[in-house]
Every structure is written in C-alpha cells, then in structure tokens.
Amino acid sequence: MPKIVSSSIVSASKDEDDSGSRMNIYYCLCGEFLLILDVKIDRLPRRQTDGAFILNTKKRTYKLNTVFSKKVVVKRTPEEGNPDKKIGFEAQNRHCCPKCGLFVCYDQKGVFSYILDGSLIKK
C-alpha cells in the first residue's frame, strides 16, 4: 500500500478592536509610508503650543521613516489666555518625508517627538 502524507494548516484572523495589539500605519499625503505606531495617533496627548501629537519614544512602540531636514529655532510667545508665560525660544530638529519633503515632525534632543497635526493620513 502506498503511504499517504497529508498536512493541513488552519489559519484564522479576526478583526481586533483597540486592544493595543494591532499596529497602526500612517502615510504622508504623497502616499509614502512614514509611521507605524502601537496606538491610534489621536489617542496621543497634544502639545498646547502648536497642537502637535506628543510621542513618548521611551513608552511607545513605533517606527518612524523620515529624513532629517534642518535645525530651526522657533520663538514662542505668551498665549493670550495665559499672559504669565514668558517669551521663549526652542530648538527643533525637523524631520521630513523622504519622498516629497513635507515637514512631518520634530524633536528636541529628548525623549519626545512631536508629530504635526494633519501631516499624516491613515489609508
């Protein structure tokens, strides 16, 4: 009698909610892949000065696909609602899309990266 060799593979995939186990992929407006993040970007805290999303690089799992553009010094003025804040300056290391050069995010040589609102889309 001939030997019969068989194997079967069972694969199942189900849609998962926001349990945190699914990675979120974001693209530039030109279509270039720029960010993989372990949470939805709208769940990140926002910066009061410019509304950018705050990405804590020590606590989040992410992959950022950008190129360094330039270092810029930005002058921050007191907000109208809070006149006690002093005028200050901040240095930004700006990062852009490698394909079209769109300014996407910046960091300040620390634990945080700041992603500009409206610079990324989810397909």
Short mmCIF file of C-alpha atoms in Angstrom, two decimals:
data_model
loop_
_atom_site.label_atom_id
_atom_site.label_comp_id
_atom_site.label_asym_id
_atom_site.label_seq_id
_atom_site.Cartn_x
_atom_site.Cartn_y
_atom_site.Cartn_z
CA MET A 1 0.00 0.00 0.00
CA PRO A 2 1.28 3.48 -0.81
CA LYS A 3 1.93 5.84 2.05
CA ILE A 4 -0.29 8.90 2.19
CA VAL A 5 1.22 12.02 3.61
CA SER A 6 -1.06 14.89 4.35
CA SER A 7 -0.76 18.10 6.25
CA SER A 8 -3.22 20.79 6.97
CA ILE A 9 -2.78 24.31 8.20
CA VAL A 10 -5.51 26.24 9.88
CA SER A 11 -5.25 29.99 9.94
CA ALA A 12 -7.75 32.36 11.41
CA SER A 13 -7.73 36.08 11.55
CA LYS A 14 -10.23 38.25 13.26
CA ASP A 15 -10.71 41.97 13.44
CA GLU A 16 -9.43 43.30 16.72
CA ASP A 17 -10.58 46.41 18.44
CA ASP A 18 -8.33 48.94 20.08
CA SER A 19 -6.84 46.39 22.44
CA GLY A 20 -3.37 47.67 21.69
CA SER A 21 -2.15 44.55 19.90
CA ARG A 22 -2.65 45.97 16.42
CA MET A 23 -0.13 48.32 14.86
CA ASN A 24 -1.40 51.45 13.10
CA ILE A 25 0.25 52.52 9.84
CA TYR A 26 0.30 56.16 8.75
CA TYR A 27 1.34 57.68 5.43
CA CYS A 28 2.39 61.06 4.12
CA LEU A 29 -0.05 63.00 1.96
CA CYS A 30 2.03 61.89 -1.06
CA GLY A 31 1.48 58.20 -0.17
CA GLU A 32 4.90 57.41 1.34
CA PHE A 33 4.91 55.21 4.47
CA LEU A 34 6.05 57.30 7.45
CA LEU A 35 4.94 55.87 10.79
CA ILE A 36 3.97 52.60 12.46
CA LEU A 37 2.57 53.14 15.94
CA ASP A 38 1.15 50.84 18.62
CA VAL A 39 -1.83 53.15 19.33
CA LYS A 40 -4.03 55.33 17.18
CA ILE A 41 -2.43 58.71 16.75
CA ASP A 42 -5.48 60.58 18.02
CA ARG A 43 -5.02 58.87 21.41
CA LEU A 44 -1.64 60.54 21.93
CA PRO A 45 -1.56 63.67 24.11
CA ARG A 46 -1.28 67.04 22.38
CA ARG A 47 1.11 69.88 22.92
CA GLN A 48 -0.54 73.16 23.91
CA THR A 49 1.83 75.43 21.99
CA ASP A 50 1.23 74.07 18.48
CA GLY A 51 -1.27 71.21 18.80
CA ALA A 52 1.28 68.57 17.78
CA PHE A 53 0.88 64.97 18.97
CA ILE A 54 3.40 64.06 21.67
CA LEU A 55 5.15 60.74 21.02
CA ASN A 56 6.99 59.47 24.10
CA THR A 57 9.78 57.44 22.50
CA LYS A 58 10.51 55.53 25.72
CA LYS A 59 6.95 54.32 26.29
CA ARG A 60 5.58 53.75 22.78
CA THR A 61 6.45 51.12 20.19
CA TYR A 62 6.94 52.88 16.87
CA LYS A 63 8.90 53.07 13.62
CA LEU A 64 9.40 56.47 12.03
CA ASN A 65 10.51 56.69 8.39
CA THR A 66 11.65 60.30 7.91
CA VAL A 67 14.80 62.16 6.92
CA PHE A 68 16.43 64.94 8.93
CA SER A 69 15.75 68.29 7.32
CA LYS A 70 17.28 71.08 9.38
CA LYS A 71 17.58 72.56 12.85
CA VAL A 72 15.40 75.59 13.46
CA VAL A 73 15.00 77.94 16.42
CA VAL A 74 11.38 78.93 16.98
CA LYS A 75 10.25 81.91 19.05
CA ARG A 76 7.33 81.09 21.34
CA THR A 77 5.16 83.98 22.54
CA PRO A 78 2.83 84.05 25.54
CA GLU A 79 -0.63 82.74 24.82
CA GLU A 80 -3.49 85.20 25.02
CA GLY A 81 -5.22 83.19 27.75
CA ASN A 82 -2.07 82.91 29.86
CA PRO A 83 -0.13 86.21 29.94
CA ASP A 84 2.15 84.94 32.75
CA LYS A 85 4.10 82.74 30.35
CA LYS A 86 7.35 84.27 29.20
CA ILE A 87 8.56 84.59 25.65
CA GLY A 88 10.93 81.75 24.92
CA PHE A 89 12.91 80.04 22.22
CA GLU A 90 13.01 76.36 21.35
CA ALA A 91 15.33 74.45 19.05
CA GLN A 92 13.63 71.96 16.74
CA ASN A 93 15.28 69.17 14.78
CA ARG A 94 12.85 68.93 11.88
CA HIS A 95 12.12 65.72 10.00
CA CYS A 96 10.50 65.47 6.58
CA CYS A 97 9.02 62.90 4.24
CA PRO A 98 11.79 61.19 2.26
CA LYS A 99 9.72 61.32 -0.95
CA CYS A 100 8.16 64.80 -1.11
CA GLY A 101 9.96 66.73 1.66
CA LEU A 102 6.83 67.63 3.66
CA PHE A 103 7.62 68.76 7.23
CA VAL A 104 6.11 65.97 9.36
CA CYS A 105 7.58 66.02 12.87
CA TYR A 106 10.30 67.46 15.08
CA ASP A 107 12.20 66.56 18.22
CA GLN A 108 14.27 68.47 20.73
CA LYS A 109 17.03 66.00 21.64
CA GLY A 110 14.97 64.37 24.33
CA VAL A 111 12.52 61.60 24.97
CA PHE A 112 9.72 63.18 22.95
CA SER A 113 8.99 63.55 19.26
CA TYR A 114 6.20 65.85 18.11
CA ILE A 115 4.08 64.87 15.10
CA LEU A 116 2.34 67.74 13.35
CA ASP A 117 -1.43 67.56 13.14
CA GLY A 118 -2.62 66.97 9.58
CA SER A 119 0.73 65.76 8.24
CA LEU A 120 -0.16 62.04 8.29
CA ILE A 121 -3.08 60.06 6.94
CA LYS A 122 -4.29 56.53 7.60
CA LYS A 123 -5.26 54.60 4.49
#
